[in-house]
PDB file of C-alpha atoms in Angstrom:
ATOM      1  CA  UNK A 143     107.130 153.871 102.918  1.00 60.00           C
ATOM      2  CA  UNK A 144     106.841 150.945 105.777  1.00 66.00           C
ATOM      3  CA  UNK A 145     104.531 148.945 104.537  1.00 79.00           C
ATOM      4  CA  UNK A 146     104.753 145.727 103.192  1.00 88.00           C
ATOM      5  CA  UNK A 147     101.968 144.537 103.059  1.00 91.00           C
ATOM      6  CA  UNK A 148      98.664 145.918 101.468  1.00 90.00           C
ATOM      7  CA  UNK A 149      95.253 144.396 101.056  1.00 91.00           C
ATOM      8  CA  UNK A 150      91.990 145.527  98.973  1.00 91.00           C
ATOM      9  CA  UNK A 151      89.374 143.824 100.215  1.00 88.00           C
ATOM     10  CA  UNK A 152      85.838 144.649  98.540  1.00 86.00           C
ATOM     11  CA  UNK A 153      87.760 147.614  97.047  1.00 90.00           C
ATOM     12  CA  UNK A 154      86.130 147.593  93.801  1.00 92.00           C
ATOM     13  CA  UNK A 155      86.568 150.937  92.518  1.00 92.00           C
ATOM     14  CA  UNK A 156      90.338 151.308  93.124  1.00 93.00           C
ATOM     15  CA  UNK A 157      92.031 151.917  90.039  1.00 95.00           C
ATOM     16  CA  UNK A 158      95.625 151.717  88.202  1.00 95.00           C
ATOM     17  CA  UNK A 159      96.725 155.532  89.558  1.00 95.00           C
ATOM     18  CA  UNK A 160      96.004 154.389  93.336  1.00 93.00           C
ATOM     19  CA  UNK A 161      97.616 151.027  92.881  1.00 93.00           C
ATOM     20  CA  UNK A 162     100.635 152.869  91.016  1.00 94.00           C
ATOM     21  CA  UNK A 163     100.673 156.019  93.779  1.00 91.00           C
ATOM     22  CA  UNK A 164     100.715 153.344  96.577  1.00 90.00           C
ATOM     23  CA  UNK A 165     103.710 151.263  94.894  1.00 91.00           C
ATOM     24  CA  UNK A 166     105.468 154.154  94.374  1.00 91.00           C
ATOM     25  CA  UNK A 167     105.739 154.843  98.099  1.00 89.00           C
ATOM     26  CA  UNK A 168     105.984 151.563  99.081  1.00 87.00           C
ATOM     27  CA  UNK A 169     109.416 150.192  98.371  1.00 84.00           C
ATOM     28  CA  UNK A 170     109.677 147.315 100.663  1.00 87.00           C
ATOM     29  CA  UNK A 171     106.064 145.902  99.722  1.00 93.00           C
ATOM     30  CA  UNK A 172     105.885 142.442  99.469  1.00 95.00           C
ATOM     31  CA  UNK A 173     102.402 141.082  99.711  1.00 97.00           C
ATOM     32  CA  UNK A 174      99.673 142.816  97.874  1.00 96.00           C
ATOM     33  CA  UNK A 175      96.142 141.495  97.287  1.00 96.00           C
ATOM     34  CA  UNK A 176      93.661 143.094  94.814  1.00 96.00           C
ATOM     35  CA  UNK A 177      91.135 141.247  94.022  1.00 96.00           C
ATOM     36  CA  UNK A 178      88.319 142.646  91.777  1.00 95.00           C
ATOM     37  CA  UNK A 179      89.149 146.498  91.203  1.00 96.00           C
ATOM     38  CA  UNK A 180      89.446 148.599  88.104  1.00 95.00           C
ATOM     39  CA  UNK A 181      93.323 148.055  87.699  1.00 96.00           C
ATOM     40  CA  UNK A 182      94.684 147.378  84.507  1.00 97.00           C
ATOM     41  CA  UNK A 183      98.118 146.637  82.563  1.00 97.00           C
ATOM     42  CA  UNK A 184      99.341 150.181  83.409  1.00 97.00           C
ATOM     43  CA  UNK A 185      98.655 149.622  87.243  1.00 96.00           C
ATOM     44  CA  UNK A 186     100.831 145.862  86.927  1.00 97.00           C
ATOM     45  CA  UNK A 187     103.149 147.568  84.928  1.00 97.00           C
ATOM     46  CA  UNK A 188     104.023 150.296  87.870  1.00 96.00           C
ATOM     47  CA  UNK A 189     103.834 147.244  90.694  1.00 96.00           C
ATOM     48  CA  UNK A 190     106.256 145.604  87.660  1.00 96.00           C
ATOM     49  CA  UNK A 191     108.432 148.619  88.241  1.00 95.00           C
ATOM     50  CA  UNK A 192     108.740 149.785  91.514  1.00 94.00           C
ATOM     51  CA  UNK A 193     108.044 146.788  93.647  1.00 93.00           C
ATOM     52  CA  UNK A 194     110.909 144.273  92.256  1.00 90.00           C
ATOM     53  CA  UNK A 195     111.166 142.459  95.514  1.00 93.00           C
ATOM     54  CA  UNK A 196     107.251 141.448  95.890  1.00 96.00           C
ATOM     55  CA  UNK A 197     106.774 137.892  97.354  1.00 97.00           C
ATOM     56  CA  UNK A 198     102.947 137.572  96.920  1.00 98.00           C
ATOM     57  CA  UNK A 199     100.402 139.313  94.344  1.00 98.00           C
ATOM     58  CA  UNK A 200      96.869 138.066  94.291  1.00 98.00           C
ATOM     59  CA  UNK A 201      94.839 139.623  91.031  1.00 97.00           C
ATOM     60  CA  UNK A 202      91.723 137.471  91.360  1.00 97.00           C
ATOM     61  CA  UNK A 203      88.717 138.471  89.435  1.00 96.00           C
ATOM     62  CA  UNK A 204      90.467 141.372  87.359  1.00 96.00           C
ATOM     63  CA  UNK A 205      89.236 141.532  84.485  1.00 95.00           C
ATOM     64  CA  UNK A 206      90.723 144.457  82.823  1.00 96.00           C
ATOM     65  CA  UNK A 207      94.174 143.035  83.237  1.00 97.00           C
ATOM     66  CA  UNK A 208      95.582 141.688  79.913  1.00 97.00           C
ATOM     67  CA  UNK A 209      98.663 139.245  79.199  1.00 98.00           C
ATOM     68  CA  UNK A 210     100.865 142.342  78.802  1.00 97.00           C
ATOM     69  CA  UNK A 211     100.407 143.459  82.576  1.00 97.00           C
ATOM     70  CA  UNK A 212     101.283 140.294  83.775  1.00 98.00           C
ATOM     71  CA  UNK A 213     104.017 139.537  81.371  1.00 97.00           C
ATOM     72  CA  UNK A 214     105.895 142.856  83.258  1.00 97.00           C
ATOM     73  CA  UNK A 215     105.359 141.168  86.403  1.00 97.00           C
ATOM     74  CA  UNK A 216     106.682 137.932  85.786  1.00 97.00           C
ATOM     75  CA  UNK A 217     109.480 139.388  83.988  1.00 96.00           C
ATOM     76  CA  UNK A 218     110.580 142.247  87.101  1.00 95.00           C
ATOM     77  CA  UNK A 219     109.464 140.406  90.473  1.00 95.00           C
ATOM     78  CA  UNK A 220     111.473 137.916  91.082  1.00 95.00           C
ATOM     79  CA  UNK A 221     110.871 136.928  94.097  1.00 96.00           C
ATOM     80  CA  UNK A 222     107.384 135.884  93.606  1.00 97.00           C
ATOM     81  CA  UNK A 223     106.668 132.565  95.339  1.00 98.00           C
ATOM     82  CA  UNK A 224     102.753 133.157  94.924  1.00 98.00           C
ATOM     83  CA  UNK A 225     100.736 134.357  92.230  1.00 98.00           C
ATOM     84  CA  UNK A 226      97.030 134.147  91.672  1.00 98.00           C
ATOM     85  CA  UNK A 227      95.356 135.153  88.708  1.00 98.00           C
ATOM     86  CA  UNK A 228      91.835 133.383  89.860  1.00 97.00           C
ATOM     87  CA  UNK A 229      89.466 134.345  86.476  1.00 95.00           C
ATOM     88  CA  UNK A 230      90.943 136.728  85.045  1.00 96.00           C
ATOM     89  CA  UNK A 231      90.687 136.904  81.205  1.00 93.00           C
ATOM     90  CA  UNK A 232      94.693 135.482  80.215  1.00 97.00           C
ATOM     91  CA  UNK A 233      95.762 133.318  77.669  1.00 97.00           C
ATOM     92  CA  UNK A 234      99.083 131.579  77.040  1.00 97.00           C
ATOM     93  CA  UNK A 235     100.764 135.473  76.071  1.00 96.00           C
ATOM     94  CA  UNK A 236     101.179 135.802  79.764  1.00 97.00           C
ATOM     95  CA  UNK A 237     103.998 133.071  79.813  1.00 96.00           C
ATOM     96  CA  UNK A 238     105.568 134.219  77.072  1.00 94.00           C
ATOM     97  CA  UNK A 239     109.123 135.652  78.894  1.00 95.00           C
ATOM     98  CA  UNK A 240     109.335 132.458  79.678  1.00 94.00           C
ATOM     99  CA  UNK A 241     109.812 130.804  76.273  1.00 91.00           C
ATOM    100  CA  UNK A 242     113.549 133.334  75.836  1.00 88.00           C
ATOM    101  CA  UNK A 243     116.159 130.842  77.222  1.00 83.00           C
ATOM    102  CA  UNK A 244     118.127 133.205  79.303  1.00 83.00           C
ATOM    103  CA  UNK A 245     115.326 133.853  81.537  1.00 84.00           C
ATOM    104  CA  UNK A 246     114.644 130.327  81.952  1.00 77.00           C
ATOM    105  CA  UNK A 247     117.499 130.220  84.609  1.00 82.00           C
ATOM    106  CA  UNK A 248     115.398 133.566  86.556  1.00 90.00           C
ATOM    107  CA  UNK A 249     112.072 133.718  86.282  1.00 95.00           C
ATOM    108  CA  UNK A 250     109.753 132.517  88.742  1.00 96.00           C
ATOM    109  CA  UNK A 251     112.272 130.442  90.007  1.00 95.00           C
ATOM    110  CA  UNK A 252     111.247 131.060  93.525  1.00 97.00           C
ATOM    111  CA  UNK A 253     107.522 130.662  93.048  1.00 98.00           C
ATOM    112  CA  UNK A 254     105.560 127.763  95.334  1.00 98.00           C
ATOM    113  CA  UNK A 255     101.807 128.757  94.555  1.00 98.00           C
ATOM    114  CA  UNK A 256     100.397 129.397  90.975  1.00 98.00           C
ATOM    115  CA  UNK A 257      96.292 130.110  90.803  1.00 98.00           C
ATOM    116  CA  UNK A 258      94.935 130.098  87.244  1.00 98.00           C
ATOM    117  CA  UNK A 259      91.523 128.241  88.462  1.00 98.00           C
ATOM    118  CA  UNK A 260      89.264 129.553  85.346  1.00 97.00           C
ATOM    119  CA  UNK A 261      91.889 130.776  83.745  1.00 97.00           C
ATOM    120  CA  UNK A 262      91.951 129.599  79.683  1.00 95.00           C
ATOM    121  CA  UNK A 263      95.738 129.126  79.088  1.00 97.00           C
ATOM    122  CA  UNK A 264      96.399 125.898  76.830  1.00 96.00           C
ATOM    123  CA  UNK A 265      99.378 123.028  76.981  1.00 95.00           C
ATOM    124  CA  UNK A 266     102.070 126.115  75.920  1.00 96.00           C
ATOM    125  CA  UNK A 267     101.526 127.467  79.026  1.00 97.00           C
ATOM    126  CA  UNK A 268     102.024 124.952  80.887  1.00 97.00           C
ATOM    127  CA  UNK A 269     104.940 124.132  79.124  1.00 96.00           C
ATOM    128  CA  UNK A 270     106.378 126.317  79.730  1.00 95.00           C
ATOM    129  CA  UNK A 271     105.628 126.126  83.711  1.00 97.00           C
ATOM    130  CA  UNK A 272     107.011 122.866  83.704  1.00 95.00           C
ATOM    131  CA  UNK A 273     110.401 123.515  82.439  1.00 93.00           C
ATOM    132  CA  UNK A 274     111.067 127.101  84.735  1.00 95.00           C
ATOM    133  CA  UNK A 275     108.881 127.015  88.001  1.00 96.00           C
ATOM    134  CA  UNK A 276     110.802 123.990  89.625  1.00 95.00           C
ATOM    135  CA  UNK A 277     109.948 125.055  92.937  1.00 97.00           C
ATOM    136  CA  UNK A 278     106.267 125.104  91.734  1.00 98.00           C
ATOM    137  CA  UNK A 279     104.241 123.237  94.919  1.00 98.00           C
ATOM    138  CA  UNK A 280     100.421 124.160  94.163  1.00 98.00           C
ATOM    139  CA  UNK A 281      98.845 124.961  90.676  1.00 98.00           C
ATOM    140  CA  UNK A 282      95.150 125.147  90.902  1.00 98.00           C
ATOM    141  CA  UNK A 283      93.749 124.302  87.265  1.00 98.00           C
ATOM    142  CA  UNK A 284      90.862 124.330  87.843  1.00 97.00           C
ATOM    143  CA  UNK A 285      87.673 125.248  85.072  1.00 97.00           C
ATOM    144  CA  UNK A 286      90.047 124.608  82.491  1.00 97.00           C
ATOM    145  CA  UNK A 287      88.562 122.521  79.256  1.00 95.00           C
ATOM    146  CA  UNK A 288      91.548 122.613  77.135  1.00 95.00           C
ATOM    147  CA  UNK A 289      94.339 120.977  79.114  1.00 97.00           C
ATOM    148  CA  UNK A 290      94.807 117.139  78.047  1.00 97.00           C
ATOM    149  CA  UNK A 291      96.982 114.618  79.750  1.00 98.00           C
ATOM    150  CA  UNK A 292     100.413 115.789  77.453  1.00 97.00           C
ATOM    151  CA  UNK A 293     100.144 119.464  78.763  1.00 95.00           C
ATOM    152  CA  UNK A 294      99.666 118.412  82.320  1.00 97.00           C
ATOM    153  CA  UNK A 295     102.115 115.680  82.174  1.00 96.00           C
ATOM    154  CA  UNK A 296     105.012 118.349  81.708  1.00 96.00           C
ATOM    155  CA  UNK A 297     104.027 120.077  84.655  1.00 97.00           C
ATOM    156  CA  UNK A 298     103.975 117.050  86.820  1.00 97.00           C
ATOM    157  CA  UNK A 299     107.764 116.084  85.060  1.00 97.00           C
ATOM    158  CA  UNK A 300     109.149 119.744  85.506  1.00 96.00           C
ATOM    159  CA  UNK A 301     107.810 120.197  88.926  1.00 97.00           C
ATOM    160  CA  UNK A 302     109.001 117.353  90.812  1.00 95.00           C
ATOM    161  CA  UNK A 303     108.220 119.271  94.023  1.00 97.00           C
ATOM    162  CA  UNK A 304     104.151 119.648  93.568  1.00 98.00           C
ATOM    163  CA  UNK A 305     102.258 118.535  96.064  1.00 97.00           C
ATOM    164  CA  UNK A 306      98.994 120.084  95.850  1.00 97.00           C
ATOM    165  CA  UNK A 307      97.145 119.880  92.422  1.00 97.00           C
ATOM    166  CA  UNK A 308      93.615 121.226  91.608  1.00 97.00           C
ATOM    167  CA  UNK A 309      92.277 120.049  88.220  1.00 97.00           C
ATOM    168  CA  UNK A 310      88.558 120.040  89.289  1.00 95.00           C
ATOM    169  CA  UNK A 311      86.530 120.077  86.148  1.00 95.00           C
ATOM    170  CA  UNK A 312      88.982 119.613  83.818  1.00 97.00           C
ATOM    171  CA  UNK A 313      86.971 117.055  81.203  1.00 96.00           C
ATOM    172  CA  UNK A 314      90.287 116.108  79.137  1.00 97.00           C
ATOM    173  CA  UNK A 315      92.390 114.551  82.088  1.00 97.00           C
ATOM    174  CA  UNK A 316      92.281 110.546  82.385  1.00 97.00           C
ATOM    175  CA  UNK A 317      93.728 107.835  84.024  1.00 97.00           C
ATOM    176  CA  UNK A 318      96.899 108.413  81.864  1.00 98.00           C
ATOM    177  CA  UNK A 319      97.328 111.475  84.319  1.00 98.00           C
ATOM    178  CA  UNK A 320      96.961 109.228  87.071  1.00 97.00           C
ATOM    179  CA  UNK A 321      99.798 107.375  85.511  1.00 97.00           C
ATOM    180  CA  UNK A 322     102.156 109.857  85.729  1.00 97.00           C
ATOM    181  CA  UNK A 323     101.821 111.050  89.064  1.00 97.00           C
ATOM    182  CA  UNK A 324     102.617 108.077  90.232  1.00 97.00           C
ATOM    183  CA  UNK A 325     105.462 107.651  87.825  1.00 97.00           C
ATOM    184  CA  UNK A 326     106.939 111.474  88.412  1.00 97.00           C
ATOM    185  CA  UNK A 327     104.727 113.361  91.428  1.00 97.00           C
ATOM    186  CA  UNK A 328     106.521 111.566  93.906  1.00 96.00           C
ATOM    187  CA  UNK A 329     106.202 114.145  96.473  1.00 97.00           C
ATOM    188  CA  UNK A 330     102.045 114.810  95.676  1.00 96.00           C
ATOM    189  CA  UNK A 331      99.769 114.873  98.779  1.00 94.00           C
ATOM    190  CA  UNK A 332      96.850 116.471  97.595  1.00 93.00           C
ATOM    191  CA  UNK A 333      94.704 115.757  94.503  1.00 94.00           C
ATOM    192  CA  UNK A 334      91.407 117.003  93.299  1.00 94.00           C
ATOM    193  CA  UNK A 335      89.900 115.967  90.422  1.00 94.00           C
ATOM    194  CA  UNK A 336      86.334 116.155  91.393  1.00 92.00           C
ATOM    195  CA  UNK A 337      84.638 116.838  87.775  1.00 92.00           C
ATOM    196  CA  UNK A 338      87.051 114.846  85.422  1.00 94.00           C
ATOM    197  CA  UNK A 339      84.869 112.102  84.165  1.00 91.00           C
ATOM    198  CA  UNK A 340      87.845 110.283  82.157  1.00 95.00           C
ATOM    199  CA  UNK A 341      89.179 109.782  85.286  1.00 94.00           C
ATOM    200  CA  UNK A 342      88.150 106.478  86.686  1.00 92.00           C
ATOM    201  CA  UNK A 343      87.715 104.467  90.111  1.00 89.00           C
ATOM    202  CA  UNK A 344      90.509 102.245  89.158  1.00 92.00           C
ATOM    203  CA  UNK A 345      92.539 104.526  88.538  1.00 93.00           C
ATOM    204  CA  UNK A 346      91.731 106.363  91.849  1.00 91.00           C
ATOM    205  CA  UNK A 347      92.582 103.400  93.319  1.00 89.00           C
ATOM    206  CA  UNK A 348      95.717 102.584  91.735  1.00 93.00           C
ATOM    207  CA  UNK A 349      96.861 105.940  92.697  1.00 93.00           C
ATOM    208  CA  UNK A 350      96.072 105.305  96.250  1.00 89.00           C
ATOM    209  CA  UNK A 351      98.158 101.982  96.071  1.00 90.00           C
ATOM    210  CA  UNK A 352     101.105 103.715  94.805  1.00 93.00           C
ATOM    211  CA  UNK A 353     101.278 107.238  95.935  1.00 93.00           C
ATOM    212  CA  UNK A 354     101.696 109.838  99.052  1.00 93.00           C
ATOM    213  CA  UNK A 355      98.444 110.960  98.356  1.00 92.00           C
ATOM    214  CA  UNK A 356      96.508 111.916 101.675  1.00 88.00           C
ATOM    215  CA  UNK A 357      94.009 114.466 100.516  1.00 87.00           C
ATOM    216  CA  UNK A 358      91.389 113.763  97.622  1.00 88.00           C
ATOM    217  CA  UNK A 359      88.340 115.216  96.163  1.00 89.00           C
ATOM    218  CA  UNK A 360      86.759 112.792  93.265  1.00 85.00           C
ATOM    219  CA  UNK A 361      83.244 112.378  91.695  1.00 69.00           C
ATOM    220  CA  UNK A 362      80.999 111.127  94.738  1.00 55.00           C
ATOM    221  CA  UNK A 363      78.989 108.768  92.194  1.00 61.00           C
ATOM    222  CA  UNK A 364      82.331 106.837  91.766  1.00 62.00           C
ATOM    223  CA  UNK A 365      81.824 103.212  92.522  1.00 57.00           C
ATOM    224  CA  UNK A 366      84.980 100.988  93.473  1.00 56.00           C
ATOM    225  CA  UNK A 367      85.690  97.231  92.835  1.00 54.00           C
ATOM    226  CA  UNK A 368      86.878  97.275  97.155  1.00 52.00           C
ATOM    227  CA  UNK A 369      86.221  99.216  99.680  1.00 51.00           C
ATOM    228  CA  UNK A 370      88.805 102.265 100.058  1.00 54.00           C
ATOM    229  CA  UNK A 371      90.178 101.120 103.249  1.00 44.00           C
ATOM    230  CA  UNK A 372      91.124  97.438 101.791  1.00 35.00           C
ATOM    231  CA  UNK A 373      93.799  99.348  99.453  1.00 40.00           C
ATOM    232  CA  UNK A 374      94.399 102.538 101.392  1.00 41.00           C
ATOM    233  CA  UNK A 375      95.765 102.416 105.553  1.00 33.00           C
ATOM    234  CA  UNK A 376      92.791 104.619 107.325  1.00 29.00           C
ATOM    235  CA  UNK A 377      94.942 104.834 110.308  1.00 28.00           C
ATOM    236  CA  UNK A 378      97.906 106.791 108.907  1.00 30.00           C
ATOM    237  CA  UNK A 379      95.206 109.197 107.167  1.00 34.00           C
ATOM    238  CA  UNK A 380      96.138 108.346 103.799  1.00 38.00           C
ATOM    239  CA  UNK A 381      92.474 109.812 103.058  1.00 40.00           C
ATOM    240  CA  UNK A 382      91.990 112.951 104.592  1.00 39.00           C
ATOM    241  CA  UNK A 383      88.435 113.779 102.441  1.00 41.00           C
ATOM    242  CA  UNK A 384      86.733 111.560 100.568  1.00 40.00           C
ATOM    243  CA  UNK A 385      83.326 113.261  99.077  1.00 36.00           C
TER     244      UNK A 385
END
């Protein structure tokens, strides 16, 4: 009953009656990691249920889990400020408590760290991100081939406070993205985009120009019109990685 904090490392054949036993008996658990096990909605649902006050939940590489286990969880723990769902097999259903008003004002309100790298959720999703996780300050995007500038745009709007964004590989994002962070991801530091070919070297560069951006990972067969350090100040680290 002291724990708070439980990892499963490599822990592949715990199931949904462990995970629910342990939660059970853990009542001030706040962090727990489970990557790649045999849980499914029934085991969320039980974390849903007797761990109200979890902080962090990492679910990577479950892929038994279904929109309805994590729809409990983002509807009970509330004081989530990380989530990842790293590849597991979700689709916009997840989000759904978020579309009823009321819970607009509750949900994930508290939450700094989303991970749906590989995850296939469209612009609803996202959506609805934008408009309820305003403390939202890293969403890792990336693997996804249906986002498009619109869907990311509200995310960059509603979050004013991201400053980490991972959209490797995302082949619908272009320089219109670029665009708006620099005209509403005022407080952005890092940016990958390594992958999106509609993104281009002028646009790189414009965001360098006109952003906080310190940290980047683009396409290293990019060629620029001037050397980086003509538009970007090497000696305040404005690039931390260049590849």
């Amino acid at each position: 009953q002291y724990f708070n904090k439980v990892l499963f490392l490599s822990c592949t054949a715990v199931t949904s009656f462990g995970i629910s036993h342990i939660s059970s008996k853990c009542p001030r658990l706040h962090t727990l990691t489970i990557p790649d096990t045999k849980i499914d909605d029934i085991g969320l649902e039980a974390i849903a249920k007797n761990s109200p006050t979890l902080k962090r939940l990492d679910i990577t590489d479950n892929m038994h889990i279904t929109d309805i286990g994590v729809s409990h969880i983002i509807s009970n723990c509330l004081e989530l400020v990380s989530l990842s769902m790293c590849q597991c097999a979700l689709t916009d259903g997840a989000f759904l408590p978020l579309e009823v008003p009321n819970n607009r004002e509750i949900l994930l309100q508290k939450l700094t760290n989303l991970n749906l790298m590989n995850v296939p959720v469209t612009g609803n999703a996202l959506h609805n991100i934008g408009r309820t996780c305003k403390n939202l300050r890293e969403l890792d995007l990336t693997g996804n081939l249906t986002i498009d500038d619109d869907s990311l745009t509200t995310v960059i709007k509603g979050c004013s406070q991201l400053t980490h964004l991972h959209i490797q590989s995302c082949i619908l994002i272009s320089d219109e993205t670029i665009s708006n962070i620099i005209k509403y991801g005022k407080q952005l530091l890092d940016f990958d985009c390594y992958g999106c070919k509609r993104i281009t070297a002028e646009g790189i560069q414009n965001l360098l120009s006109n952003s906080k951006v310190n940290t980047l990972n683009v396409n290293f067969k990019m060629t620029f019109a001037c050397p980086l350090d003509r538009v970007v100040n090497i000696r305040s680290s404005r690039i931390a990685e260049y590849y």
